[in-house]
Short mmCIF file of C-alpha atoms and ligand atoms in Angstrom, two decimals:
data_model
loop_
_atom_site.label_atom_id
_atom_site.label_comp_id
_atom_site.label_asym_id
_atom_site.label_seq_id
_atom_site.Cartn_x
_atom_site.Cartn_y
_atom_site.Cartn_z
CA MET A 1 -9.29 -9.72 31.41
CA SER A 2 -5.82 -8.40 30.82
CA ILE A 3 -4.14 -6.65 27.93
CA LEU A 4 -0.56 -7.02 26.72
CA VAL A 5 0.85 -3.76 25.37
CA VAL A 6 4.17 -3.30 23.64
CA GLY A 7 5.27 0.17 22.65
CA SER A 8 7.49 3.09 23.52
CA VAL A 9 8.22 4.56 26.94
CA ALA A 10 9.78 7.93 26.33
CA PHE A 11 10.91 11.35 27.36
CA ASP A 12 8.96 13.89 25.35
CA SER A 13 9.76 17.55 24.76
CA VAL A 14 6.67 19.28 23.49
CA GLU A 15 5.85 22.78 22.37
CA THR A 16 2.29 24.00 21.83
CA PRO A 17 0.96 27.57 21.43
CA PHE A 18 0.08 27.34 25.15
CA GLY A 19 3.38 26.31 26.65
CA ARG A 20 6.30 23.92 26.48
CA VAL A 21 7.70 21.05 28.50
CA GLU A 22 11.10 19.36 28.36
CA GLU A 23 11.79 15.67 28.85
CA VAL A 24 8.51 14.75 30.50
CA LEU A 25 7.19 11.21 30.68
CA GLY A 26 5.61 10.07 27.42
CA GLY A 27 5.62 7.20 24.96
CA SER A 28 2.91 5.25 23.20
CA ALA A 29 2.85 2.38 25.71
CA THR A 30 2.86 4.75 28.68
CA TYR A 31 -0.23 6.64 27.53
CA PHE A 32 -1.96 3.45 26.43
CA SER A 33 -1.42 1.54 29.64
CA THR A 34 -2.32 4.43 31.93
CA SER A 35 -5.58 4.92 30.05
CA ALA A 36 -6.46 1.21 29.84
CA SER A 37 -5.66 0.68 33.53
CA TYR A 38 -9.01 2.27 34.50
CA PHE A 39 -10.82 -0.63 32.80
CA ALA A 40 -8.64 -3.75 32.85
CA GLY A 41 -5.32 -5.26 33.89
CA VAL A 42 -2.39 -4.17 31.73
CA SER A 43 0.99 -5.86 31.24
CA LEU A 44 3.58 -3.63 29.63
CA VAL A 45 6.59 -4.60 27.51
CA ALA A 46 9.08 -1.85 26.66
CA VAL A 47 12.63 -0.76 27.23
CA VAL A 48 14.10 2.26 29.00
CA GLY A 49 17.63 3.46 29.61
CA GLU A 50 19.58 3.98 32.81
CA ASP A 51 18.36 7.58 32.91
CA PHE A 52 14.76 6.53 33.55
CA PRO A 53 13.83 7.64 37.08
CA ALA A 54 12.28 5.42 39.73
CA GLU A 55 9.47 7.93 40.29
CA HIS A 56 8.09 7.22 36.77
CA VAL A 57 8.19 3.49 37.45
CA GLU A 58 6.35 4.09 40.74
CA GLY A 59 3.71 6.17 38.94
CA LEU A 60 2.94 3.32 36.54
CA LYS A 61 2.92 0.79 39.37
CA LYS A 62 0.41 2.93 41.26
CA ARG A 63 -1.97 2.49 38.34
CA GLY A 64 -1.66 -1.28 38.85
CA ILE A 65 0.29 -1.81 35.61
CA ASP A 66 2.34 -5.02 35.54
CA LEU A 67 5.93 -4.00 34.78
CA GLU A 68 7.74 -7.33 34.62
CA GLY A 69 8.20 -6.65 30.89
CA LEU A 70 9.68 -3.16 31.34
CA LYS A 71 13.43 -3.61 30.90
CA LYS A 72 16.11 -1.17 31.94
CA VAL A 73 19.26 -1.47 29.83
CA PRO A 74 22.50 0.51 29.45
CA GLY A 75 22.00 3.60 27.32
CA LYS A 76 19.51 6.43 27.04
CA THR A 77 15.70 6.26 27.03
CA PHE A 78 13.85 6.94 23.74
CA ARG A 79 13.29 10.66 23.17
CA TRP A 80 10.74 12.45 21.02
CA LYS A 81 10.56 16.17 20.38
CA GLY A 82 7.44 17.63 18.78
CA ARG A 83 5.65 20.86 18.09
CA TYR A 84 2.00 21.71 17.52
CA ASP A 85 0.80 24.93 15.94
CA TYR A 86 -2.73 26.29 16.36
CA ASP A 87 -3.97 23.29 14.39
CA LEU A 88 -3.52 20.88 17.26
CA ASN A 89 -4.50 17.92 15.09
CA GLN A 90 -1.12 17.93 13.40
CA ALA A 91 2.02 16.96 15.34
CA HIS A 92 5.29 18.13 13.79
CA THR A 93 8.12 15.82 14.77
CA LEU A 94 11.30 17.82 15.38
CA GLU A 95 13.49 14.96 16.59
CA THR A 96 13.24 11.22 17.17
CA ASN A 97 16.06 9.57 19.08
CA LEU A 98 15.39 5.85 19.26
CA ASN A 99 18.33 5.31 21.68
CA VAL A 100 17.72 2.02 23.56
CA PHE A 101 14.90 1.17 21.15
CA SER A 102 17.30 0.81 18.23
CA SER A 103 18.63 -2.46 19.67
CA PHE A 104 15.46 -3.56 21.44
CA ASP A 105 14.51 -7.19 20.95
CA PRO A 106 11.20 -7.62 22.76
CA VAL A 107 11.02 -10.76 24.86
CA ILE A 108 7.50 -11.38 26.10
CA PRO A 109 7.57 -12.77 29.66
CA GLU A 110 6.14 -16.30 29.84
CA ARG A 111 3.14 -15.22 31.92
CA TYR A 112 2.12 -12.60 29.35
CA ARG A 113 2.04 -14.97 26.37
CA GLU A 114 -1.49 -16.22 26.90
CA LEU A 115 -3.07 -12.83 27.45
CA PRO A 116 -6.28 -12.54 25.41
CA TYR A 117 -5.92 -8.94 24.26
CA VAL A 118 -2.82 -7.54 22.57
CA PHE A 119 -2.14 -3.93 21.66
CA LEU A 120 0.90 -3.19 19.52
CA ALA A 121 1.37 0.49 20.23
CA ASN A 122 3.38 2.69 17.93
CA ILE A 123 6.92 1.27 17.55
CA ASP A 124 8.95 -0.20 14.73
CA PRO A 125 6.63 -2.62 12.84
CA GLU A 126 9.44 -5.20 12.78
CA LEU A 127 9.28 -5.22 16.59
CA GLN A 128 5.49 -5.41 16.49
CA LEU A 129 5.81 -8.52 14.29
CA LYS A 130 8.33 -10.07 16.68
CA VAL A 131 5.79 -9.72 19.47
CA LEU A 132 3.11 -11.54 17.48
CA GLU A 133 5.49 -14.46 16.98
CA GLN A 134 5.69 -14.91 20.74
CA VAL A 135 2.05 -14.82 21.79
CA ALA A 136 -0.40 -17.73 21.85
CA LYS A 137 -3.74 -17.22 20.11
CA PRO A 138 -5.06 -13.89 21.47
CA ARG A 139 -8.79 -13.10 21.14
CA LEU A 140 -8.02 -9.70 19.66
CA VAL A 141 -4.91 -8.00 18.29
CA ALA A 142 -4.94 -4.28 17.58
CA CYS A 143 -2.19 -1.94 16.51
CA ASP A 144 -1.25 1.66 15.82
CA THR A 145 1.54 3.23 13.78
CA MET A 146 2.70 6.63 12.52
CA ASN A 147 4.19 8.37 9.47
CA PHE A 148 7.75 7.69 10.72
CA TRP A 149 7.17 3.95 10.13
CA ILE A 150 4.85 4.28 7.10
CA GLU A 151 7.72 6.03 5.35
CA GLY A 152 10.60 4.10 6.96
CA LYS A 153 9.33 0.48 7.08
CA PRO A 154 6.41 0.15 4.64
CA GLU A 155 6.99 -3.56 3.89
CA ALA A 156 7.09 -4.64 7.53
CA LEU A 157 3.98 -2.58 8.18
CA ARG A 158 2.05 -4.25 5.35
CA LYS A 159 3.08 -7.66 6.64
CA LEU A 160 1.88 -6.70 10.11
CA LEU A 161 -1.47 -5.43 8.86
CA ARG A 162 -2.29 -8.84 7.43
CA ARG A 163 -2.11 -10.27 10.96
CA ILE A 164 -4.21 -7.91 13.04
CA GLU A 165 -7.96 -7.39 13.51
CA VAL A 166 -8.22 -3.77 14.61
CA PHE A 167 -6.03 -1.00 13.19
CA VAL A 168 -6.09 2.43 14.80
CA ILE A 169 -4.48 5.19 12.77
CA ASN A 170 -4.86 8.93 12.40
CA GLU A 171 -6.46 10.64 9.45
CA ALA A 172 -3.36 12.05 7.74
CA GLU A 173 -1.54 8.74 8.15
CA ALA A 174 -4.46 6.75 6.71
CA ARG A 175 -4.36 8.95 3.61
CA GLU A 176 -0.58 8.62 3.35
CA LEU A 177 -0.61 4.84 3.81
CA ALA A 178 -3.31 4.30 1.18
CA GLY A 179 -2.17 7.04 -1.20
CA GLU A 180 -5.79 8.27 -1.33
CA SER A 181 -7.30 11.56 -0.22
CA SER A 182 -10.85 10.26 0.22
CA LEU A 183 -11.02 8.69 3.68
CA VAL A 184 -13.63 6.17 2.59
CA LYS A 185 -11.45 5.01 -0.31
CA ALA A 186 -8.38 5.01 1.93
CA ALA A 187 -10.22 2.85 4.46
CA ARG A 188 -11.32 0.32 1.84
CA GLN A 189 -7.80 0.18 0.46
CA ILE A 190 -6.19 -0.39 3.90
CA MET A 191 -8.74 -3.06 4.80
CA LYS A 192 -8.29 -4.96 1.54
CA ASP A 193 -5.71 -7.32 2.89
CA GLY A 194 -5.69 -6.51 6.49
CA PRO A 195 -7.71 -5.39 9.46
CA ARG A 196 -11.36 -6.34 9.90
CA ILE A 197 -11.94 -3.07 11.73
CA LEU A 198 -10.25 0.21 10.92
CA ILE A 199 -10.53 3.15 13.28
CA ILE A 200 -9.44 6.50 11.92
CA LYS A 201 -8.70 9.14 14.57
CA ARG A 202 -9.55 12.64 13.47
CA GLY A 203 -8.35 14.73 16.43
CA GLU A 204 -10.89 17.38 17.36
CA TYR A 205 -13.29 15.95 14.74
CA GLY A 206 -13.63 12.60 16.49
CA ALA A 207 -13.17 9.12 15.08
CA LEU A 208 -14.55 6.96 12.27
CA MET A 209 -14.88 3.20 12.47
CA PHE A 210 -15.01 1.16 9.27
CA SER A 211 -16.07 -2.46 9.27
CA GLU A 212 -17.29 -4.74 6.53
CA LYS A 213 -20.87 -3.93 7.48
CA SER A 214 -20.94 -0.28 8.41
CA ILE A 215 -19.33 3.05 9.19
CA PHE A 216 -19.67 4.59 12.65
CA SER A 217 -18.85 8.20 13.41
CA ALA A 218 -18.04 9.38 16.94
CA PRO A 219 -17.54 13.04 17.84
CA ALA A 220 -14.71 14.37 19.93
CA TYR A 221 -15.68 16.01 23.21
CA PRO A 222 -15.94 19.76 22.63
CA LEU A 223 -13.31 21.00 25.07
CA GLU A 224 -12.74 24.63 25.83
CA ASN A 225 -9.06 24.19 26.70
CA ILE A 226 -6.74 21.81 24.94
CA PHE A 227 -3.20 22.11 26.22
CA ASP A 228 -1.32 19.24 24.67
CA PRO A 229 -2.62 16.65 22.19
CA THR A 230 0.41 14.35 22.71
CA GLY A 231 -0.77 10.90 23.64
CA ALA A 232 -4.38 11.51 22.58
CA GLY A 233 -4.18 8.61 20.11
CA ASP A 234 -2.72 6.22 22.66
CA SER A 235 -5.11 7.17 25.42
CA PHE A 236 -7.92 6.69 22.89
CA ALA A 237 -6.62 3.20 22.15
CA GLY A 238 -6.27 2.52 25.90
CA GLY A 239 -9.91 3.37 26.57
CA LEU A 240 -10.99 1.37 23.52
CA MET A 241 -9.07 -1.80 24.35
CA GLY A 242 -9.65 -1.39 28.09
CA TYR A 243 -13.42 -1.35 27.63
CA ILE A 244 -13.33 -4.31 25.21
CA ALA A 245 -11.20 -6.31 27.66
CA ASN A 246 -13.44 -5.32 30.57
CA THR A 247 -16.62 -6.46 28.82
CA GLY A 248 -15.15 -9.35 26.81
CA ASN A 249 -17.55 -8.50 23.99
CA LEU A 250 -16.17 -8.24 20.45
CA GLY A 251 -19.52 -7.38 18.85
CA GLU A 252 -19.73 -4.28 16.71
CA ASP A 253 -22.19 -2.52 19.04
CA ASN A 254 -19.77 -2.98 21.90
CA ILE A 255 -16.86 -1.73 19.81
CA ARG A 256 -18.91 1.42 19.18
CA ARG A 257 -19.26 1.95 22.94
CA ALA A 258 -15.55 1.25 23.33
CA ILE A 259 -14.81 4.00 20.79
CA ILE A 260 -16.75 6.43 22.98
CA PHE A 261 -14.75 5.35 26.05
CA GLY A 262 -11.61 5.85 23.96
CA SER A 263 -12.78 9.35 23.08
CA VAL A 264 -13.53 10.05 26.76
CA MET A 265 -9.98 9.09 27.78
CA ALA A 266 -8.40 11.09 24.95
CA SER A 267 -10.44 14.15 25.96
CA PHE A 268 -9.06 14.01 29.51
CA ASN A 269 -5.53 13.46 28.30
CA VAL A 270 -5.35 16.63 26.19
CA GLU A 271 -6.39 18.83 29.10
CA ALA A 272 -2.83 18.84 30.49
CA PHE A 273 0.78 18.17 29.50
CA SER A 274 2.25 14.68 29.83
CA LEU A 275 0.18 12.24 31.91
CA SER A 276 -0.78 14.58 34.71
CA ARG A 277 -4.53 14.56 33.99
CA LEU A 278 -4.74 11.03 32.62
CA SER A 279 -3.05 9.44 35.60
CA SER A 280 -5.27 11.01 38.26
CA LEU A 281 -8.86 10.44 37.12
CA SER A 282 -11.73 8.96 39.07
CA LEU A 283 -14.18 6.42 37.69
CA ASP A 284 -16.96 8.93 38.36
CA GLU A 285 -15.29 11.49 36.09
CA ILE A 286 -14.99 8.87 33.34
CA ARG A 287 -18.63 7.77 33.71
CA SER A 288 -19.98 11.27 33.72
CA ARG A 289 -18.06 12.29 30.60
CA TYR A 290 -19.33 9.13 28.88
CA ALA A 291 -22.88 10.25 29.75
CA GLU A 292 -22.13 13.69 28.32
CA PHE A 293 -20.99 12.06 25.08
CA LYS A 294 -24.32 10.28 24.91
CA ARG A 295 -26.22 13.53 25.34
CA LEU A 296 -23.96 15.23 22.81
CA THR A 297 -24.93 12.87 20.02
CA HIS A 298 -28.55 12.21 20.93
CA PHE A 299 -31.33 13.47 18.72
CA GLU A 300 -35.03 12.66 18.49
CA ASP A 301 -36.69 11.60 15.31
CA ILE A 302 -39.93 13.41 14.43
P1 AMP B 401 0.12 10.04 20.03
O1 AMP B 401 -0.83 9.31 20.91
O2 AMP B 401 -0.02 9.63 18.60
O3 AMP B 401 0.08 11.53 20.26
O4 AMP B 401 1.61 9.52 20.43
C1 AMP B 401 2.45 10.26 21.26
C2 AMP B 401 3.60 9.45 21.78
O5 AMP B 401 4.24 8.71 20.75
C3 AMP B 401 4.66 10.36 22.37
O6 AMP B 401 4.59 10.30 23.79
C4 AMP B 401 5.99 9.87 21.80
O7 AMP B 401 6.93 9.59 22.79
C5 AMP B 401 5.63 8.61 21.03
N1 AMP B 401 6.34 8.52 19.76
C6 AMP B 401 6.63 9.52 18.88
N2 AMP B 401 7.31 9.05 17.80
C7 AMP B 401 7.45 7.71 17.99
C8 AMP B 401 8.06 6.65 17.22
N3 AMP B 401 8.66 6.87 16.04
N4 AMP B 401 8.00 5.39 17.73
C9 AMP B 401 7.41 5.16 18.91
N5 AMP B 401 6.82 6.10 19.68
C10 AMP B 401 6.83 7.37 19.23
#
């Protein structure tokens, strides 16, 4: 089963303590769709400028991603510049240039409108709402956001949250959105008039899932070398939604497994800059890291 994703396709300039890259391929929808493409069909809606090279389009096509919804318009592609210090969990945004995104009016191609799974990757919540107005009844709608929009468009974001089932957000942003430092209180507050499932990403500490019934805690894979955390959140969401779409099972036990697949994909992504690791994985590598996750969290009762 296929997933519709709407989000950013970008040029990122990133600095970490281990190196820097300028204007490499990035964007929330790019990371999401590359990650999800190992599990399910993905149809992407985004906009790029005239400066977006054919080789990037080819790279996405090679992963089998449907690009009818990727529009090229006059102007420059979205650009994001960020820095990470030794605490790789915290991205510091140095510059955000929306460029072609500032006048983007997403039009969902007719053949995407009935897709059963929808992921609204990190973009302006007003655009995320516009997408929801154009789709027929999806089985599952999930979304992500970031501090830029929590601070810039809080009303639109609250309106959006009332209309989605699964909300994926990082730890600092969950606290900021709820105005609470306790994560449990923040989760309850965010879920009050909104998502049925809340997944809080905690970088190297893993992820927490809150539902009405329970809390599930997943570790992150203990990696020796993390080069660049950019896109970890989106590749997590790609693995999560990809596995759900692949299995068609919305039960809580299956969502727990999907969270582990999300963590697997995020762990590969941070091993290299841009999409170089994420775009060249084998299914065997994914399966064997999933098995390692299982061993990592297994313990015997007495
Ligand atoms: P993450 O998975 O949270 O690390 O997201 C990283 C990606 O988000 C980068 O590749 C950026 O291009 C993209 N990004 C950063 N800021 C924004 C924004 N305000 N709106 C949409 N996408 C963004």
